[in-house]
């Protein structure tokens, strides 16, 4: 009986160690997303879709946009997505961008 209890005990401990190691591995792979800043340096008020929502920017104002790599920042027309301004890439994370760089 003691042998059976000791076997069960070590089996449970062994399973917990495996679970802890798997959890640690998963936590190491999680990356926190950052953001970047977009400044409206044009002469007009604009409305854009940031990939997650719509933002209205007065001339000279700025907004912080989550760095969701692969998402598109688009013009917004009457609450709907318009043409693509640019696609979010990892190299712009943490940067400050001027809207005039992407306008004609």
Short mmCIF file of the N, C-alpha and C atoms (twelve columns), coordinates in Angstrom:
data_MODEL
# 
_entry.id   MODEL 
# 
loop_
_atom_site.group_PDB 
_atom_site.id 
_atom_site.type_symbol 
_atom_site.label_atom_id 
_atom_site.label_alt_id 
_atom_site.label_comp_id 
_atom_site.label_asym_id 
_atom_site.label_seq_id 
_atom_site.Cartn_x 
_atom_site.Cartn_y 
_atom_site.Cartn_z 
_atom_site.pdbx_PDB_model_num 
ATOM 1   N N  . UNK A 1   0.817   -1.193 0.000   1 
ATOM 2   C CA . UNK A 1   0.000   0.000  0.000   1 
ATOM 3   C C  . UNK A 1   0.863   1.261  0.000   1 
ATOM 4   N N  . UNK A 2   1.952   1.252  0.821   1 
ATOM 5   C CA . UNK A 2   2.859   2.402  0.858   1 
ATOM 6   C C  . UNK A 2   3.502   2.619  -0.503  1 
ATOM 7   N N  . UNK A 3   3.851   1.539  -1.170  1 
ATOM 8   C CA . UNK A 3   4.472   1.639  -2.486  1 
ATOM 9   C C  . UNK A 3   3.511   2.285  -3.477  1 
ATOM 10  N N  . UNK A 4   2.244   1.915  -3.432  1 
ATOM 11  C CA . UNK A 4   1.237   2.476  -4.321  1 
ATOM 12  C C  . UNK A 4   1.076   3.969  -4.059  1 
ATOM 13  N N  . UNK A 5   0.990   4.379  -2.791  1 
ATOM 14  C CA . UNK A 5   0.845   5.794  -2.453  1 
ATOM 15  C C  . UNK A 5   2.073   6.595  -2.880  1 
ATOM 16  N N  . UNK A 6   3.249   6.048  -2.695  1 
ATOM 17  C CA . UNK A 6   4.476   6.733  -3.103  1 
ATOM 18  C C  . UNK A 6   4.510   6.868  -4.623  1 
ATOM 19  N N  . UNK A 7   4.099   5.841  -5.349  1 
ATOM 20  C CA . UNK A 7   4.058   5.896  -6.818  1 
ATOM 21  C C  . UNK A 7   3.085   6.969  -7.294  1 
ATOM 22  N N  . UNK A 8   1.906   7.021  -6.688  1 
ATOM 23  C CA . UNK A 8   0.910   8.031  -7.055  1 
ATOM 24  C C  . UNK A 8   1.447   9.423  -6.741  1 
ATOM 25  N N  . UNK A 9   2.068   9.589  -5.594  1 
ATOM 26  C CA . UNK A 9   2.638   10.875 -5.186  1 
ATOM 27  C C  . UNK A 9   3.665   11.367 -6.207  1 
ATOM 28  N N  . UNK A 10  4.616   10.515 -6.571  1 
ATOM 29  C CA . UNK A 10  5.649   10.916 -7.526  1 
ATOM 30  C C  . UNK A 10  5.071   11.144 -8.926  1 
ATOM 31  N N  . UNK A 11  4.047   10.411 -9.277  1 
ATOM 32  C CA . UNK A 11  3.394   10.626 -10.566 1 
ATOM 33  C C  . UNK A 11  2.757   12.001 -10.608 1 
ATOM 34  N N  . UNK A 12  2.080   12.387 -9.545  1 
ATOM 35  C CA . UNK A 12  1.440   13.712 -9.486  1 
ATOM 36  C C  . UNK A 12  2.495   14.806 -9.516  1 
ATOM 37  N N  . UNK A 13  3.552   14.661 -8.751  1 
ATOM 38  C CA . UNK A 13  4.627   15.655 -8.748  1 
ATOM 39  C C  . UNK A 13  5.254   15.750 -10.134 1 
ATOM 40  N N  . UNK A 14  5.487   14.638 -10.763 1 
ATOM 41  C CA . UNK A 14  6.064   14.632 -12.108 1 
ATOM 42  C C  . UNK A 14  5.186   15.354 -13.111 1 
ATOM 43  N N  . UNK A 15  3.860   15.154 -13.038 1 
ATOM 44  C CA . UNK A 15  2.947   15.839 -13.941 1 
ATOM 45  C C  . UNK A 15  2.961   17.339 -13.700 1 
ATOM 46  N N  . UNK A 16  3.024   17.759 -12.446 1 
ATOM 47  C CA . UNK A 16  3.064   19.185 -12.137 1 
ATOM 48  C C  . UNK A 16  4.333   19.831 -12.672 1 
ATOM 49  N N  . UNK A 17  5.449   19.159 -12.579 1 
ATOM 50  C CA . UNK A 17  6.700   19.712 -13.097 1 
ATOM 51  C C  . UNK A 17  6.601   19.895 -14.609 1 
ATOM 52  N N  . UNK A 18  6.019   18.930 -15.296 1 
ATOM 53  C CA . UNK A 18  5.845   19.041 -16.745 1 
ATOM 54  C C  . UNK A 18  4.949   20.223 -17.072 1 
ATOM 55  N N  . UNK A 19  3.852   20.393 -16.338 1 
ATOM 56  C CA . UNK A 19  2.953   21.509 -16.590 1 
ATOM 57  C C  . UNK A 19  3.627   22.846 -16.331 1 
ATOM 58  N N  . UNK A 20  4.405   22.950 -15.290 1 
ATOM 59  C CA . UNK A 20  5.122   24.190 -14.992 1 
ATOM 60  C C  . UNK A 20  6.096   24.508 -16.114 1 
ATOM 61  N N  . UNK A 21  6.840   23.532 -16.568 1 
ATOM 62  C CA . UNK A 21  7.792   23.770 -17.647 1 
ATOM 63  C C  . UNK A 21  7.082   24.209 -18.925 1 
ATOM 64  N N  . UNK A 22  5.946   23.610 -19.256 1 
ATOM 65  C CA . UNK A 22  5.203   24.011 -20.445 1 
ATOM 66  C C  . UNK A 22  4.682   25.437 -20.307 1 
ATOM 67  N N  . UNK A 23  4.214   25.802 -19.117 1 
ATOM 68  C CA . UNK A 23  3.718   27.157 -18.880 1 
ATOM 69  C C  . UNK A 23  4.839   28.168 -19.048 1 
ATOM 70  N N  . UNK A 24  6.002   27.876 -18.522 1 
ATOM 71  C CA . UNK A 24  7.131   28.795 -18.659 1 
ATOM 72  C C  . UNK A 24  7.501   28.990 -20.119 1 
ATOM 73  N N  . UNK A 25  7.454   27.944 -20.903 1 
ATOM 74  C CA . UNK A 25  7.779   28.044 -22.324 1 
ATOM 75  C C  . UNK A 25  6.787   28.950 -23.032 1 
ATOM 76  N N  . UNK A 26  5.506   28.811 -22.744 1 
ATOM 77  C CA . UNK A 26  4.487   29.630 -23.375 1 
ATOM 78  C C  . UNK A 26  4.675   31.097 -22.989 1 
ATOM 79  N N  . UNK A 27  4.961   31.359 -21.731 1 
ATOM 80  C CA . UNK A 27  5.137   32.738 -21.282 1 
ATOM 81  C C  . UNK A 27  6.326   33.410 -21.952 1 
ATOM 82  N N  . UNK A 28  7.348   32.698 -22.260 1 
ATOM 83  C CA . UNK A 28  8.508   33.274 -22.926 1 
ATOM 84  C C  . UNK A 28  8.197   33.678 -24.353 1 
ATOM 85  N N  . UNK A 29  7.203   33.040 -24.976 1 
ATOM 86  C CA . UNK A 29  6.872   33.319 -26.359 1 
ATOM 87  C C  . UNK A 29  5.909   34.489 -26.519 1 
ATOM 88  N N  . UNK A 30  5.273   34.952 -25.454 1 
ATOM 89  C CA . UNK A 30  4.313   36.046 -25.526 1 
ATOM 90  C C  . UNK A 30  5.070   37.364 -25.660 1 
ATOM 91  N N  . UNK A 31  4.678   38.170 -26.660 1 
ATOM 92  C CA . UNK A 31  5.300   39.476 -26.858 1 
ATOM 93  C C  . UNK A 31  4.269   40.564 -26.597 1 
ATOM 94  N N  . UNK A 32  4.687   41.607 -25.941 1 
ATOM 95  C CA . UNK A 32  3.806   42.736 -25.716 1 
ATOM 96  C C  . UNK A 32  3.886   43.667 -26.922 1 
ATOM 97  N N  . UNK A 33  2.728   44.054 -27.410 1 
ATOM 98  C CA . UNK A 33  2.713   44.955 -28.543 1 
ATOM 99  C C  . UNK A 33  2.938   46.378 -28.063 1 
ATOM 100 N N  . UNK A 34  3.629   47.152 -28.872 1 
ATOM 101 C CA . UNK A 34  3.828   48.555 -28.531 1 
ATOM 102 C C  . UNK A 34  2.935   49.394 -29.447 1 
ATOM 103 N N  . UNK A 35  3.264   50.625 -29.588 1 
ATOM 104 C CA . UNK A 35  2.468   51.509 -30.434 1 
ATOM 105 C C  . UNK A 35  3.395   52.447 -31.192 1 
ATOM 106 N N  . UNK A 36  2.801   53.230 -32.075 1 
ATOM 107 C CA . UNK A 36  3.530   54.290 -32.760 1 
ATOM 108 C C  . UNK A 36  2.620   55.507 -32.799 1 
ATOM 109 N N  . UNK A 37  3.192   56.662 -33.088 1 
ATOM 110 C CA . UNK A 37  2.442   57.913 -33.114 1 
ATOM 111 C C  . UNK A 37  2.295   58.391 -34.548 1 
ATOM 112 N N  . UNK A 38  1.100   58.839 -34.889 1 
ATOM 113 C CA . UNK A 38  0.839   59.412 -36.208 1 
ATOM 114 C C  . UNK A 38  0.418   60.857 -36.017 1 
ATOM 115 N N  . UNK A 39  1.150   61.767 -36.652 1 
ATOM 116 C CA . UNK A 39  0.873   63.204 -36.557 1 
ATOM 117 C C  . UNK A 39  0.207   63.666 -37.848 1 
ATOM 118 N N  . UNK A 40  -0.886  64.404 -37.711 1 
ATOM 119 C CA . UNK A 40  -1.529  65.009 -38.878 1 
ATOM 120 C C  . UNK A 40  -0.857  66.349 -39.141 1 
ATOM 121 N N  . UNK A 41  0.166   66.324 -39.967 1 
ATOM 122 C CA . UNK A 41  0.887   67.554 -40.310 1 
ATOM 123 C C  . UNK A 41  0.385   68.135 -41.625 1 
ATOM 124 N N  . UNK A 42  -0.789  67.677 -42.086 1 
ATOM 125 C CA . UNK A 42  -1.385  68.241 -43.299 1 
ATOM 126 C C  . UNK A 42  -2.156  69.501 -42.917 1 
ATOM 127 N N  . UNK A 43  -2.725  70.147 -43.907 1 
ATOM 128 C CA . UNK A 43  -3.453  71.389 -43.657 1 
ATOM 129 C C  . UNK A 43  -4.947  71.164 -43.477 1 
ATOM 130 N N  . UNK A 44  -5.348  69.890 -43.383 1 
ATOM 131 C CA . UNK A 44  -6.766  69.578 -43.291 1 
ATOM 132 C C  . UNK A 44  -7.061  68.660 -42.107 1 
ATOM 133 N N  . UNK A 45  -8.301  68.706 -41.639 1 
ATOM 134 C CA . UNK A 45  -8.788  67.737 -40.662 1 
ATOM 135 C C  . UNK A 45  -9.030  66.442 -41.431 1 
ATOM 136 N N  . UNK A 46  -8.592  65.301 -40.853 1 
ATOM 137 C CA . UNK A 46  -8.756  64.020 -41.533 1 
ATOM 138 C C  . UNK A 46  -9.388  63.000 -40.586 1 
ATOM 139 N N  . UNK A 47  -9.987  61.993 -41.184 1 
ATOM 140 C CA . UNK A 47  -10.531 60.882 -40.424 1 
ATOM 141 C C  . UNK A 47  -9.908  59.611 -40.968 1 
ATOM 142 N N  . UNK A 48  -9.359  58.801 -40.051 1 
ATOM 143 C CA . UNK A 48  -8.685  57.578 -40.465 1 
ATOM 144 C C  . UNK A 48  -9.220  56.386 -39.685 1 
ATOM 145 N N  . UNK A 49  -9.040  55.216 -40.258 1 
ATOM 146 C CA . UNK A 49  -9.332  53.955 -39.561 1 
ATOM 147 C C  . UNK A 49  -7.976  53.374 -39.194 1 
ATOM 148 N N  . UNK A 50  -7.731  53.168 -37.909 1 
ATOM 149 C CA . UNK A 50  -6.411  52.765 -37.416 1 
ATOM 150 C C  . UNK A 50  -6.159  51.262 -37.475 1 
ATOM 151 N N  . UNK A 51  -7.107  50.514 -37.966 1 
ATOM 152 C CA . UNK A 51  -6.996  49.059 -37.938 1 
ATOM 153 C C  . UNK A 51  -7.860  48.470 -36.845 1 
ATOM 154 N N  . UNK A 52  -8.200  49.306 -35.857 1 
ATOM 155 C CA . UNK A 52  -9.076  48.855 -34.774 1 
ATOM 156 C C  . UNK A 52  -10.246 49.809 -34.548 1 
ATOM 157 N N  . UNK A 53  -10.161 51.014 -35.056 1 
ATOM 158 C CA . UNK A 53  -11.235 51.979 -34.855 1 
ATOM 159 C C  . UNK A 53  -11.006 53.236 -35.664 1 
ATOM 160 N N  . UNK A 54  -11.982 54.137 -35.634 1 
ATOM 161 C CA . UNK A 54  -11.919 55.374 -36.411 1 
ATOM 162 C C  . UNK A 54  -11.492 56.525 -35.515 1 
ATOM 163 N N  . UNK A 55  -10.571 57.347 -36.047 1 
ATOM 164 C CA . UNK A 55  -10.040 58.497 -35.316 1 
ATOM 165 C C  . UNK A 55  -10.117 59.722 -36.213 1 
ATOM 166 N N  . UNK A 56  -10.562 60.840 -35.659 1 
ATOM 167 C CA . UNK A 56  -10.578 62.114 -36.371 1 
ATOM 168 C C  . UNK A 56  -9.407  62.945 -35.867 1 
ATOM 169 N N  . UNK A 57  -8.605  63.448 -36.797 1 
ATOM 170 C CA . UNK A 57  -7.418  64.228 -36.424 1 
ATOM 171 C C  . UNK A 57  -7.507  65.636 -36.990 1 
ATOM 172 N N  . UNK A 58  -7.526  66.635 -36.111 1 
ATOM 173 C CA . UNK A 58  -7.432  68.016 -36.556 1 
ATOM 174 C C  . UNK A 58  -6.028  68.252 -37.080 1 
ATOM 175 N N  . UNK A 59  -5.844  69.326 -37.860 1 
ATOM 176 C CA . UNK A 59  -4.498  69.618 -38.341 1 
ATOM 177 C C  . UNK A 59  -3.597  69.909 -37.144 1 
ATOM 178 N N  . UNK A 60  -2.428  69.276 -37.154 1 
ATOM 179 C CA . UNK A 60  -1.471  69.441 -36.069 1 
ATOM 180 C C  . UNK A 60  -1.658  68.476 -34.909 1 
ATOM 181 N N  . UNK A 61  -2.733  67.708 -34.909 1 
ATOM 182 C CA . UNK A 61  -2.948  66.779 -33.792 1 
ATOM 183 C C  . UNK A 61  -2.296  65.427 -34.077 1 
ATOM 184 N N  . UNK A 62  -2.234  64.593 -33.040 1 
ATOM 185 C CA . UNK A 62  -1.601  63.287 -33.191 1 
ATOM 186 C C  . UNK A 62  -2.407  62.240 -32.448 1 
ATOM 187 N N  . UNK A 63  -2.145  60.984 -32.801 1 
ATOM 188 C CA . UNK A 63  -2.794  59.863 -32.141 1 
ATOM 189 C C  . UNK A 63  -1.793  58.728 -31.981 1 
ATOM 190 N N  . UNK A 64  -2.014  57.918 -30.990 1 
ATOM 191 C CA . UNK A 64  -1.197  56.735 -30.765 1 
ATOM 192 C C  . UNK A 64  -1.964  55.544 -31.320 1 
ATOM 193 N N  . UNK A 65  -1.273  54.722 -32.112 1 
ATOM 194 C CA . UNK A 65  -1.902  53.570 -32.761 1 
ATOM 195 C C  . UNK A 65  -1.175  52.314 -32.316 1 
ATOM 196 N N  . UNK A 66  -1.923  51.309 -31.936 1 
ATOM 197 C CA . UNK A 66  -1.339  50.032 -31.532 1 
ATOM 198 C C  . UNK A 66  -0.554  49.419 -32.674 1 
ATOM 199 N N  . UNK A 67  0.556   48.818 -32.348 1 
ATOM 200 C CA . UNK A 67  1.458   48.270 -33.356 1 
ATOM 201 C C  . UNK A 67  1.025   46.844 -33.722 1 
ATOM 202 N N  . UNK A 68  -0.135  46.731 -34.347 1 
ATOM 203 C CA . UNK A 68  -0.666  45.449 -34.787 1 
ATOM 204 C C  . UNK A 68  -0.131  45.171 -36.187 1 
ATOM 205 N N  . UNK A 69  1.030   44.532 -36.239 1 
ATOM 206 C CA . UNK A 69  1.716   44.287 -37.503 1 
ATOM 207 C C  . UNK A 69  0.781   43.549 -38.466 1 
ATOM 208 N N  . UNK A 70  0.711   44.069 -39.686 1 
ATOM 209 C CA . UNK A 70  -0.130  43.467 -40.713 1 
ATOM 210 C C  . UNK A 70  -1.446  44.197 -40.914 1 
ATOM 211 N N  . UNK A 71  -1.898  44.940 -39.908 1 
ATOM 212 C CA . UNK A 71  -3.133  45.715 -40.041 1 
ATOM 213 C C  . UNK A 71  -2.881  46.896 -40.968 1 
ATOM 214 N N  . UNK A 72  -3.954  47.437 -41.527 1 
ATOM 215 C CA . UNK A 72  -3.846  48.575 -42.436 1 
ATOM 216 C C  . UNK A 72  -4.435  49.823 -41.792 1 
ATOM 217 N N  . UNK A 73  -3.772  50.938 -41.986 1 
ATOM 218 C CA . UNK A 73  -4.307  52.240 -41.600 1 
ATOM 219 C C  . UNK A 73  -4.929  52.793 -42.872 1 
ATOM 220 N N  . UNK A 74  -6.216  53.165 -42.789 1 
ATOM 221 C CA . UNK A 74  -6.962  53.593 -43.980 1 
ATOM 222 C C  . UNK A 74  -7.628  54.938 -43.747 1 
ATOM 223 N N  . UNK A 75  -7.964  55.601 -44.825 1 
ATOM 224 C CA . UNK A 75  -8.820  56.774 -44.737 1 
ATOM 225 C C  . UNK A 75  -10.200 56.291 -44.316 1 
ATOM 226 N N  . UNK A 76  -10.939 57.113 -43.633 1 
ATOM 227 C CA . UNK A 76  -12.307 56.768 -43.235 1 
ATOM 228 C C  . UNK A 76  -13.249 57.805 -43.832 1 
ATOM 229 N N  . UNK A 77  -14.293 57.319 -44.465 1 
ATOM 230 C CA . UNK A 77  -15.281 58.186 -45.095 1 
ATOM 231 C C  . UNK A 77  -16.646 57.864 -44.521 1 
ATOM 232 N N  . UNK A 78  -17.236 58.824 -43.807 1 
ATOM 233 C CA . UNK A 78  -18.558 58.666 -43.203 1 
ATOM 234 C C  . UNK A 78  -18.664 57.382 -42.381 1 
ATOM 235 N N  . UNK A 79  -17.642 57.105 -41.576 1 
ATOM 236 C CA . UNK A 79  -17.646 55.956 -40.679 1 
ATOM 237 C C  . UNK A 79  -17.292 54.628 -41.318 1 
ATOM 238 N N  . UNK A 80  -16.881 54.654 -42.582 1 
ATOM 239 C CA . UNK A 80  -16.516 53.422 -43.283 1 
ATOM 240 C C  . UNK A 80  -15.067 53.482 -43.736 1 
ATOM 241 N N  . UNK A 81  -14.449 52.299 -43.832 1 
ATOM 242 C CA . UNK A 81  -13.060 52.216 -44.284 1 
ATOM 243 C C  . UNK A 81  -12.942 52.680 -45.726 1 
ATOM 244 N N  . UNK A 82  -11.885 53.449 -45.984 1 
ATOM 245 C CA . UNK A 82  -11.597 53.912 -47.333 1 
ATOM 246 C C  . UNK A 82  -10.306 53.290 -47.851 1 
ATOM 247 N N  . UNK A 83  -9.604  54.046 -48.682 1 
ATOM 248 C CA . UNK A 83  -8.356  53.570 -49.278 1 
ATOM 249 C C  . UNK A 83  -7.269  53.380 -48.220 1 
ATOM 250 N N  . UNK A 84  -6.356  52.464 -48.503 1 
ATOM 251 C CA . UNK A 84  -5.239  52.178 -47.599 1 
ATOM 252 C C  . UNK A 84  -4.243  53.335 -47.636 1 
ATOM 253 N N  . UNK A 85  -3.827  53.789 -46.453 1 
ATOM 254 C CA . UNK A 85  -2.772  54.803 -46.347 1 
ATOM 255 C C  . UNK A 85  -1.428  54.092 -46.261 1 
ATOM 256 N N  . UNK A 86  -1.313  53.142 -45.329 1 
ATOM 257 C CA . UNK A 86  -0.121  52.307 -45.205 1 
ATOM 258 C C  . UNK A 86  -0.452  51.083 -44.369 1 
ATOM 259 N N  . UNK A 87  0.414   50.089 -44.471 1 
ATOM 260 C CA . UNK A 87  0.276   48.857 -43.702 1 
ATOM 261 C C  . UNK A 87  1.245   48.931 -42.527 1 
ATOM 262 N N  . UNK A 88  0.819   48.487 -41.351 1 
ATOM 263 C CA . UNK A 88  1.654   48.529 -40.150 1 
ATOM 264 C C  . UNK A 88  2.711   47.434 -40.230 1 
ATOM 265 N N  . UNK A 89  3.971   47.842 -40.103 1 
ATOM 266 C CA . UNK A 89  5.103   46.917 -40.110 1 
ATOM 267 C C  . UNK A 89  5.857   47.064 -38.795 1 
ATOM 268 N N  . UNK A 90  6.643   46.054 -38.446 1 
ATOM 269 C CA . UNK A 90  7.323   46.071 -37.151 1 
ATOM 270 C C  . UNK A 90  8.352   47.198 -37.039 1 
ATOM 271 N N  . UNK A 91  8.874   47.688 -38.159 1 
ATOM 272 C CA . UNK A 91  9.897   48.732 -38.095 1 
ATOM 273 C C  . UNK A 91  9.343   50.098 -37.714 1 
ATOM 274 N N  . UNK A 92  8.023   50.289 -37.760 1 
ATOM 275 C CA . UNK A 92  7.466   51.582 -37.342 1 
ATOM 276 C C  . UNK A 92  7.038   51.594 -35.879 1 
ATOM 277 N N  . UNK A 93  7.069   50.449 -35.228 1 
ATOM 278 C CA . UNK A 93  6.693   50.376 -33.816 1 
ATOM 279 C C  . UNK A 93  7.611   51.264 -32.984 1 
ATOM 280 N N  . UNK A 94  7.036   52.105 -32.161 1 
ATOM 281 C CA . UNK A 94  7.800   53.013 -31.320 1 
ATOM 282 C C  . UNK A 94  8.206   54.306 -32.017 1 
ATOM 283 N N  . UNK A 95  7.893   54.439 -33.297 1 
ATOM 284 C CA . UNK A 95  8.288   55.624 -34.078 1 
ATOM 285 C C  . UNK A 95  7.182   56.681 -34.090 1 
ATOM 286 N N  . UNK A 96  7.522   57.865 -34.590 1 
ATOM 287 C CA . UNK A 96  6.557   58.924 -34.849 1 
ATOM 288 C C  . UNK A 96  6.531   59.161 -36.346 1 
ATOM 289 N N  . UNK A 97  5.350   59.023 -36.946 1 
ATOM 290 C CA . UNK A 97  5.196   59.189 -38.389 1 
ATOM 291 C C  . UNK A 97  4.381   60.448 -38.682 1 
ATOM 292 N N  . UNK A 98  4.706   61.083 -39.805 1 
ATOM 293 C CA . UNK A 98  3.939   62.242 -40.263 1 
ATOM 294 C C  . UNK A 98  3.022   61.787 -41.388 1 
ATOM 295 N N  . UNK A 99  1.772   62.181 -41.303 1 
ATOM 296 C CA . UNK A 99  0.775   61.794 -42.297 1 
ATOM 297 C C  . UNK A 99  1.147   62.295 -43.683 1 
ATOM 298 N N  . UNK A 100 1.799   63.432 -43.788 1 
ATOM 299 C CA . UNK A 100 2.166   63.998 -45.085 1 
ATOM 300 C C  . UNK A 100 3.093   63.063 -45.864 1 
ATOM 301 N N  . UNK A 101 3.799   62.200 -45.191 1 
ATOM 302 C CA . UNK A 101 4.688   61.250 -45.858 1 
ATOM 303 C C  . UNK A 101 3.888   60.291 -46.744 1 
ATOM 304 N N  . UNK A 102 2.618   60.081 -46.412 1 
ATOM 305 C CA . UNK A 102 1.793   59.112 -47.125 1 
ATOM 306 C C  . UNK A 102 0.751   59.742 -48.036 1 
ATOM 307 N N  . UNK A 103 0.671   61.063 -48.061 1 
ATOM 308 C CA . UNK A 103 -0.315  61.736 -48.917 1 
ATOM 309 C C  . UNK A 103 0.345   62.229 -50.180 1 
ATOM 310 N N  . UNK A 104 -0.472  62.478 -51.180 1 
ATOM 311 C CA . UNK A 104 0.037   62.916 -52.490 1 
ATOM 312 C C  . UNK A 104 0.319   64.384 -52.521 1 
# 
